[in-house]
Short mmCIF file of C-alpha atoms and ligand atoms in Angstrom, two decimals:
data_model
loop_
_atom_site.label_atom_id
_atom_site.label_comp_id
_atom_site.label_asym_id
_atom_site.label_seq_id
_atom_site.Cartn_x
_atom_site.Cartn_y
_atom_site.Cartn_z
CA MET A 1 0.00 0.00 0.00
CA ASN A 2 1.21 3.50 -0.78
CA THR A 3 1.03 5.31 2.55
CA LEU A 4 0.26 9.03 2.38
CA LYS A 5 2.40 10.94 4.90
CA TYR A 6 1.60 14.40 6.13
CA ARG A 7 3.45 16.55 8.61
CA ILE A 8 0.94 18.30 10.86
CA ASP A 9 1.98 21.22 13.06
CA PRO A 10 0.38 20.63 16.50
CA GLY A 11 0.35 24.39 17.11
CA ASN A 12 -1.51 25.08 13.88
CA PRO A 13 -2.99 21.88 12.39
CA ASP A 14 -3.86 22.03 8.68
CA LEU A 15 -7.62 21.46 8.76
CA ASN A 16 -7.88 20.77 5.04
CA ILE A 17 -5.64 17.74 5.40
CA LEU A 18 -7.24 16.61 8.66
CA GLU A 19 -10.71 16.75 7.05
CA ILE A 20 -9.67 14.44 4.21
CA VAL A 21 -7.97 12.02 6.58
CA ALA A 22 -10.90 12.09 9.05
CA ARG A 23 -13.37 11.29 6.27
CA ASP A 24 -11.37 8.21 5.26
CA LEU A 25 -10.90 7.22 8.90
CA LYS A 26 -14.67 7.23 9.33
CA LYS A 27 -15.04 5.12 6.16
CA GLY A 28 -12.76 2.40 7.53
CA GLU A 29 -9.20 3.36 6.57
CA LEU A 30 -6.39 3.09 9.16
CA VAL A 31 -4.57 6.25 10.23
CA VAL A 32 -1.42 6.62 12.33
CA PHE A 33 -1.56 9.81 14.39
CA PRO A 34 0.35 11.47 17.25
CA THR A 35 -1.06 11.66 20.77
CA GLU A 36 0.44 13.25 23.89
CA THR A 37 1.59 9.77 25.06
CA VAL A 38 2.78 7.75 22.03
CA TYR A 39 1.76 7.50 18.37
CA GLY A 40 -1.50 5.58 17.84
CA LEU A 41 -2.83 3.37 15.03
CA GLY A 42 -6.45 4.44 14.62
CA ALA A 43 -9.63 2.94 13.17
CA SER A 44 -13.32 3.79 13.50
CA ALA A 45 -14.54 1.97 16.62
CA PHE A 46 -17.89 1.11 15.04
CA ASN A 47 -16.43 -0.31 11.83
CA GLU A 48 -15.80 -4.01 12.52
CA ALA A 49 -13.70 -4.60 9.40
CA ALA A 50 -11.45 -1.65 10.29
CA VAL A 51 -11.05 -2.90 13.88
CA LYS A 52 -10.10 -6.32 12.51
CA LYS A 53 -7.48 -4.71 10.24
CA ILE A 54 -5.78 -3.15 13.30
CA TYR A 55 -5.10 -6.60 14.76
CA GLU A 56 -3.74 -7.77 11.39
CA VAL A 57 -1.48 -4.79 10.76
CA LYS A 58 0.04 -4.91 14.25
CA GLY A 59 0.17 -8.70 14.46
CA ARG A 60 -1.68 -8.23 17.73
CA PRO A 61 -3.03 -11.25 19.65
CA HIS A 62 -6.82 -11.34 19.33
CA ASP A 63 -7.37 -11.47 23.09
CA ASN A 64 -5.71 -8.08 23.69
CA PRO A 65 -8.41 -5.37 23.82
CA LEU A 66 -8.16 -1.84 22.39
CA ILE A 67 -8.69 1.63 23.85
CA VAL A 68 -11.54 3.72 22.41
CA HIS A 69 -10.51 7.37 21.93
CA ILE A 70 -13.12 10.12 22.10
CA SER A 71 -13.10 13.87 21.52
CA SER A 72 -15.52 15.02 24.22
CA ILE A 73 -16.67 13.76 27.62
CA ASN A 74 -20.23 13.48 26.28
CA GLN A 75 -19.17 10.76 23.82
CA LEU A 76 -18.53 8.46 26.77
CA GLU A 77 -22.26 7.72 27.03
CA ASP A 78 -22.17 6.04 23.61
CA ILE A 79 -19.57 3.55 24.76
CA THR A 80 -19.92 2.77 28.45
CA VAL A 81 -22.62 1.91 30.98
CA GLY A 82 -22.50 3.32 34.52
CA THR A 83 -19.59 4.67 36.51
CA GLY A 84 -18.21 1.44 37.99
CA CYS A 85 -17.10 1.56 41.62
CA LEU A 86 -17.34 5.37 41.75
CA SER A 87 -20.47 7.42 42.35
CA PRO A 88 -21.61 9.37 39.27
CA GLU A 89 -20.70 12.64 41.03
CA LYS A 90 -17.21 11.49 41.90
CA PHE A 91 -16.63 10.08 38.43
CA ARG A 92 -17.70 13.36 36.86
CA LYS A 93 -15.33 15.22 39.15
CA ILE A 94 -12.33 13.13 38.21
CA LEU A 95 -13.17 13.32 34.51
CA GLU A 96 -13.15 17.08 34.73
CA LYS A 97 -9.75 17.00 36.44
CA LEU A 98 -8.08 14.39 34.25
CA TRP A 99 -9.62 14.67 30.78
CA PRO A 100 -8.53 15.43 28.20
CA GLY A 101 -5.31 13.68 29.19
CA PRO A 102 -3.19 10.56 29.50
CA VAL A 103 -5.54 8.38 31.56
CA THR A 104 -7.78 5.55 30.35
CA PHE A 105 -10.79 4.27 32.30
CA ILE A 106 -12.17 0.73 32.15
CA LEU A 107 -15.94 0.54 32.50
CA GLU A 108 -18.80 -1.73 31.41
CA ARG A 109 -19.15 -1.84 27.59
CA LYS A 110 -22.38 -0.75 25.90
CA ALA A 111 -23.94 -3.57 23.88
CA HIS A 112 -23.66 -1.81 20.51
CA VAL A 113 -19.87 -1.38 20.74
CA PRO A 114 -18.40 -4.18 18.58
CA PRO A 115 -17.07 -6.96 20.85
CA GLN A 116 -13.78 -7.10 18.84
CA VAL A 117 -12.93 -3.68 20.29
CA SER A 118 -12.69 -5.29 23.74
CA ALA A 119 -11.53 -8.71 22.56
CA GLY A 120 -14.91 -10.04 23.72
CA LEU A 121 -14.70 -8.68 27.30
CA PRO A 122 -17.82 -7.17 28.89
CA THR A 123 -15.73 -4.09 29.69
CA VAL A 124 -14.20 -1.36 27.51
CA ALA A 125 -11.26 1.05 27.84
CA VAL A 126 -11.87 4.74 27.01
CA ARG A 127 -9.56 7.74 26.74
CA PHE A 128 -10.04 11.40 25.76
CA PRO A 129 -6.59 12.44 24.47
CA ALA A 130 -5.25 15.97 24.92
CA HIS A 131 -3.02 16.28 21.84
CA PRO A 132 -4.50 18.97 19.54
CA VAL A 133 -4.02 16.86 16.39
CA THR A 134 -5.69 13.77 17.92
CA ARG A 135 -8.58 15.81 19.26
CA LYS A 136 -9.23 17.56 15.98
CA LEU A 137 -8.97 14.36 13.94
CA ILE A 138 -11.47 12.45 16.13
CA GLU A 139 -13.78 15.43 16.25
CA LEU A 140 -13.77 15.74 12.44
CA ALA A 141 -14.26 11.98 11.99
CA GLY A 142 -17.33 12.27 14.21
CA VAL A 143 -16.89 8.72 15.50
CA PRO A 144 -14.96 7.21 18.43
CA VAL A 145 -11.59 5.84 17.31
CA VAL A 146 -9.85 2.70 18.59
CA ALA A 147 -6.09 3.17 18.75
CA PRO A 148 -3.40 0.91 20.09
CA SER A 149 0.15 2.20 20.07
CA ALA A 150 1.36 2.32 16.44
CA ASN A 151 4.13 -0.26 16.83
CA LEU A 152 4.24 -3.82 15.55
CA SER A 153 3.06 -6.05 18.38
CA GLY A 154 5.76 -6.58 21.04
CA ARG A 155 7.95 -3.69 19.83
CA PRO A 156 8.61 -0.51 21.81
CA SER A 157 5.81 2.04 21.38
CA PRO A 158 6.62 4.75 18.81
CA THR A 159 7.47 8.16 20.20
CA GLU A 160 9.35 9.64 17.21
CA GLU A 161 8.43 10.07 13.55
CA GLU A 162 11.07 7.58 12.41
CA HIS A 163 9.59 4.88 14.70
CA VAL A 164 6.17 5.01 13.06
CA LEU A 165 7.78 5.01 9.63
CA GLU A 166 9.83 1.93 10.61
CA ASP A 167 6.79 -0.01 11.80
CA MET A 168 3.84 1.29 9.76
CA ASP A 169 4.98 2.69 6.40
CA GLY A 170 3.26 0.77 3.59
CA LYS A 171 0.71 -0.84 5.95
CA VAL A 172 -1.83 1.96 6.42
CA LYS A 173 -3.46 4.64 4.27
CA TYR A 174 -2.22 7.64 6.25
CA ILE A 175 0.57 8.56 8.64
CA LEU A 176 0.37 11.93 10.38
CA LEU A 177 3.71 13.16 11.70
CA SER A 178 3.98 15.80 14.44
CA GLY A 179 7.46 15.29 15.91
CA SER A 180 8.21 13.64 19.26
CA THR A 181 5.27 12.67 21.45
CA PRO A 182 5.41 14.89 24.55
CA LEU A 183 5.08 12.25 27.32
CA GLY A 184 6.64 9.18 25.72
CA LEU A 185 4.81 6.52 27.77
CA GLU A 186 1.30 5.16 27.20
CA SER A 187 -1.66 6.35 29.28
CA THR A 188 -2.36 5.21 32.82
CA VAL A 189 -5.07 2.52 32.70
CA LEU A 190 -7.45 2.65 35.69
CA ASP A 191 -9.97 -0.15 36.15
CA LEU A 192 -13.24 1.01 37.70
CA THR A 193 -15.08 -2.29 37.24
CA SER A 194 -13.60 -3.93 40.35
CA SER A 195 -14.81 -3.22 43.89
CA SER A 196 -12.35 -0.33 44.21
CA PRO A 197 -10.18 1.52 41.64
CA ARG A 198 -7.07 -0.34 40.56
CA ILE A 199 -4.20 0.38 38.20
CA LEU A 200 -3.83 -2.01 35.29
CA ARG A 201 -1.03 -0.05 33.61
CA PRO A 202 0.86 2.78 35.34
CA GLY A 203 1.44 5.81 33.15
CA PRO A 204 1.94 9.57 33.08
CA ILE A 205 -0.79 10.23 35.67
CA SER A 206 0.79 8.79 38.81
CA VAL A 207 -0.91 6.63 41.43
CA GLU A 208 -0.15 9.31 44.02
CA LYS A 209 -2.01 11.87 41.90
CA LEU A 210 -4.97 9.50 41.38
CA ARG A 211 -5.21 8.81 45.12
CA GLU A 212 -5.21 12.53 45.81
CA ILE A 213 -7.94 13.28 43.26
CA LEU A 214 -10.10 10.27 44.14
CA GLY A 215 -9.64 10.65 47.88
CA THR A 216 -9.54 6.85 48.14
CA ASP A 217 -6.97 4.12 47.84
CA VAL A 218 -5.93 2.92 44.40
CA GLU A 219 -4.78 -0.67 44.25
CA ILE A 220 -1.50 -1.48 42.50
CA PRO A 221 -1.52 -5.18 41.60
CA GLU A 222 1.93 -6.82 41.24
CA SER A 223 1.42 -7.05 37.46
CA ALA A 224 1.14 -3.24 37.26
CA ARG A 225 4.68 -3.06 38.65
CA GLY A 226 5.73 -5.07 35.63
CA ARG A 227 6.90 -8.07 37.62
CA LYS A 228 6.18 -11.34 35.89
CA SER A 229 4.65 -13.13 38.87
CA GLU A 230 0.89 -12.82 38.40
CA LYS A 231 -0.67 -16.07 37.22
CA VAL A 232 -3.95 -14.70 35.88
CA PRO A 233 -3.30 -11.39 34.10
CA LEU A 234 -5.81 -8.69 35.04
CA SER A 235 -5.34 -6.88 31.77
CA PRO A 236 -4.97 -9.21 28.81
CA GLY A 237 -2.15 -7.11 27.35
CA MET A 238 -0.07 -7.70 30.47
CA LYS A 239 0.67 -11.34 29.77
CA TYR A 240 2.71 -10.70 26.64
CA ARG A 241 6.36 -9.68 26.63
CA HIS A 242 6.28 -6.09 25.57
CA TYR A 243 8.29 -3.13 24.49
CA ALA A 244 11.07 -5.55 23.80
CA PRO A 245 14.08 -4.42 21.83
CA THR A 246 15.57 -6.96 19.39
CA LYS A 247 18.56 -7.47 21.73
CA PRO A 248 18.34 -8.98 25.22
CA LEU A 249 17.81 -6.34 27.89
CA LEU A 250 19.38 -6.67 31.33
CA LEU A 251 17.73 -4.47 33.93
CA VAL A 252 19.71 -3.45 37.01
CA GLU A 253 17.47 -2.55 39.95
CA GLY A 254 19.54 -0.55 42.41
CA GLU A 255 22.98 0.82 41.68
CA LEU A 256 24.48 0.10 38.26
CA THR A 257 28.20 -0.19 39.04
CA GLU A 258 31.43 -0.86 37.24
CA GLU A 259 31.68 -4.20 39.14
CA ILE A 260 28.45 -5.35 37.49
CA MET A 261 29.63 -4.22 34.08
CA LYS A 262 32.99 -5.99 34.46
CA ARG A 263 31.24 -9.31 35.06
CA LEU A 264 29.30 -9.15 31.79
CA PRO A 265 30.98 -11.11 29.02
CA GLN A 266 29.03 -9.54 26.16
CA LYS A 267 29.59 -6.26 24.35
CA SER A 268 26.98 -3.95 25.85
CA ILE A 269 25.29 -0.59 25.48
CA ILE A 270 24.00 1.08 28.65
CA ILE A 271 20.80 3.11 29.00
CA CYS A 272 21.23 5.26 32.10
CA SER A 273 21.25 8.64 33.81
CA LYS A 274 24.08 11.10 33.26
CA GLU A 275 25.27 10.59 36.86
CA THR A 276 25.66 6.84 36.31
CA ALA A 277 27.28 7.41 32.91
CA SER A 278 29.93 9.60 34.55
CA ASN A 279 30.92 6.62 36.76
CA LEU A 280 31.10 4.27 33.77
CA ARG A 281 33.30 6.25 31.42
CA GLU A 282 34.81 3.19 29.76
CA TYR A 283 31.48 1.91 28.54
CA PRO A 284 29.24 3.19 25.74
CA THR A 285 26.09 4.80 27.12
CA LEU A 286 22.81 6.31 25.94
CA ILE A 287 21.67 8.94 28.44
CA TRP A 288 18.14 10.06 29.23
CA GLY A 289 19.20 12.96 31.48
CA SER A 290 19.57 13.49 35.20
CA LYS A 291 18.81 10.65 37.65
CA ASN A 292 15.96 12.58 39.24
CA ASP A 293 14.44 13.70 35.95
CA LEU A 294 11.88 10.93 35.57
CA PHE A 295 10.00 13.00 33.03
CA ALA A 296 13.03 12.80 30.72
CA ALA A 297 13.46 9.08 31.45
CA ALA A 298 9.82 8.46 30.47
CA GLN A 299 9.98 10.66 27.40
CA LYS A 300 13.13 9.02 26.01
CA LEU A 301 12.86 5.41 27.16
CA PHE A 302 11.27 3.81 24.08
CA SER A 303 13.41 5.90 21.77
CA LEU A 304 16.58 4.79 23.58
CA PHE A 305 15.46 1.16 23.25
CA ARG A 306 15.34 1.60 19.48
CA ASP A 307 18.65 3.52 19.43
CA ALA A 308 20.31 0.76 21.46
CA GLU A 309 19.15 -1.88 18.97
CA LYS A 310 20.92 -0.06 16.18
CA THR A 311 24.34 -0.20 17.86
CA ASP A 312 26.70 -3.17 17.52
CA ALA A 313 26.21 -4.17 21.17
CA GLU A 314 25.10 -7.73 21.95
CA ILE A 315 23.08 -6.77 25.01
CA ILE A 316 21.39 -3.69 26.41
CA VAL A 317 21.93 -2.88 30.08
CA ALA A 318 19.39 -0.50 31.63
CA GLU A 319 19.52 1.38 34.91
CA GLY A 320 16.36 1.17 37.02
CA VAL A 321 14.73 4.18 38.69
CA GLU A 322 12.93 4.70 41.98
CA GLU A 323 9.37 3.39 41.85
CA LYS A 324 7.76 6.68 42.89
CA GLY A 325 5.55 9.00 40.81
CA LEU A 326 6.35 8.51 37.14
CA GLY A 327 9.02 6.00 38.23
CA LEU A 328 6.36 3.29 38.62
CA ALA A 329 5.46 3.59 34.92
CA VAL A 330 9.13 3.65 33.85
CA MET A 331 9.87 0.52 35.92
CA ASN A 332 6.78 -1.25 34.53
CA ARG A 333 8.09 -0.77 30.98
CA LEU A 334 11.68 -1.67 31.91
CA ARG A 335 10.72 -4.85 33.76
CA ARG A 336 8.44 -5.98 30.98
CA ALA A 337 11.08 -5.34 28.34
CA ALA A 338 13.79 -7.08 30.35
CA SER A 339 14.89 -10.63 29.70
CA ARG A 340 16.91 -10.63 32.94
CA VAL A 341 17.00 -8.57 36.15
CA ILE A 342 19.91 -8.03 38.57
CA TYR A 343 19.07 -6.69 42.05
CA ASN A 344 21.81 -4.57 43.62
CA ARG A 345 20.35 -2.81 46.62
O1 TXA H 401 -1.53 6.18 25.59
C1 TXA H 401 -2.19 5.23 25.15
O2 TXA H 401 -3.04 4.63 25.83
C2 TXA H 401 -1.91 4.80 23.69
C3 TXA H 401 -2.31 5.96 22.79
C4 TXA H 401 -2.24 5.60 21.32
O3 TXA H 401 -3.55 6.46 23.14
N1 TXA H 401 -2.62 3.60 23.39
C5 TXA H 401 -2.22 2.39 23.88
O4 TXA H 401 -2.98 1.31 23.44
O5 TXA H 401 -1.27 2.25 24.61
P1 TXA H 401 -2.48 -0.20 23.55
O6 TXA H 401 -3.47 -0.97 22.77
O7 TXA H 401 -1.08 -0.27 23.11
O8 TXA H 401 -2.63 -0.58 25.06
C6 TXA H 401 -3.92 -0.77 25.62
C7 TXA H 401 -3.80 -1.41 26.98
C8 TXA H 401 -3.43 -2.89 26.89
O9 TXA H 401 -2.57 -3.21 27.97
C9 TXA H 401 -4.78 -3.58 27.04
O10 TXA H 401 -4.68 -4.90 27.51
C10 TXA H 401 -5.49 -2.65 28.01
O11 TXA H 401 -5.08 -1.35 27.63
N2 TXA H 401 -6.95 -2.75 27.88
C11 TXA H 401 -7.74 -2.31 26.87
N3 TXA H 401 -9.02 -2.61 27.07
C12 TXA H 401 -9.08 -3.26 28.26
C13 TXA H 401 -10.13 -3.83 29.03
N4 TXA H 401 -11.39 -3.79 28.61
N5 TXA H 401 -9.81 -4.43 30.18
C14 TXA H 401 -8.53 -4.46 30.63
N6 TXA H 401 -7.49 -3.93 29.95
C15 TXA H 401 -7.75 -3.35 28.79
MG1 MG H 402 0.84 -0.96 22.95
#
């Protein structure tokens, strides 16, 4: 397929182009577009053939459900039933605080939403993205849009233009390019269908922030930390190895020292903070920024995975971060990408 590629300025989106793309999106074509988290691969949520194509293009397992993206809070009524474990008043309040933005809610699915959207589950994931290009595109399409991250299944999510071109060029009708995605990690997924709110995937909106806004506890199951211990995955997507670079990734939780590096027989490339890099001058490194700058770590992580693959190293060594705030989301991605973990605390 000849993919049409357009560069769209997020500060001043070209509406003529977006109108053409939105019309085709509504008709059933696939469109790759930027969001504030990562690039997404979009299809009309109510077009079953288009939803099916998403699974084919990504090579996505059929039991891994999709997120429905909307362009106004009112659209939620078309997709979900009720407000789960929250009172309608409380739910409304948190929506007003968090949407549009990088948080996805799981609620009961309305019967007319095609079951393929949710991989047959009685629930459905919904997000109202904040990125101006995403908002405008969905608004012009006039339909809710399902959009997984625009990577081939199992690959790191795309956060740069070149990543979407690597994975999606020739497979979809349109690719919209708007530079780096601002946050770099996928949305926080909050399940409201259990007896109390629980995190299925940590993301840019931290658990601490959610607890503060909700005024209640928010459960963090072990699987949300990215550890591979849970026997029955709560979120179907959690059981697959994810975000994995093409080279083995060794995660070091705790201090990444020269002693650890000396013991590794393979040629390596290290993903780490600038402080750690300055202690490991003899080794090649890819740096996200300062140790305490978790925002930078989140924004660059997937991109550094792809950069590391392109070096001649045999393995990737990654430095872990503290599991606080955004650190929980960073550690979830690192642990799930890792083929081995060393604990050095
Ligand atoms: O930031 C994001 O959320 C990006 C952008 C494009 O919006 N999208 C994204 O979609 O990350 P995807 O498909 O890569 O990840 C969706 C996650 C998966 O872990 C999936 O299992 C979970 O959400 N999910 C979707 N529907 C669910 C449901 N009904 N119940 C439990 N988990 C669900
Ligand atoms: Mg994904």
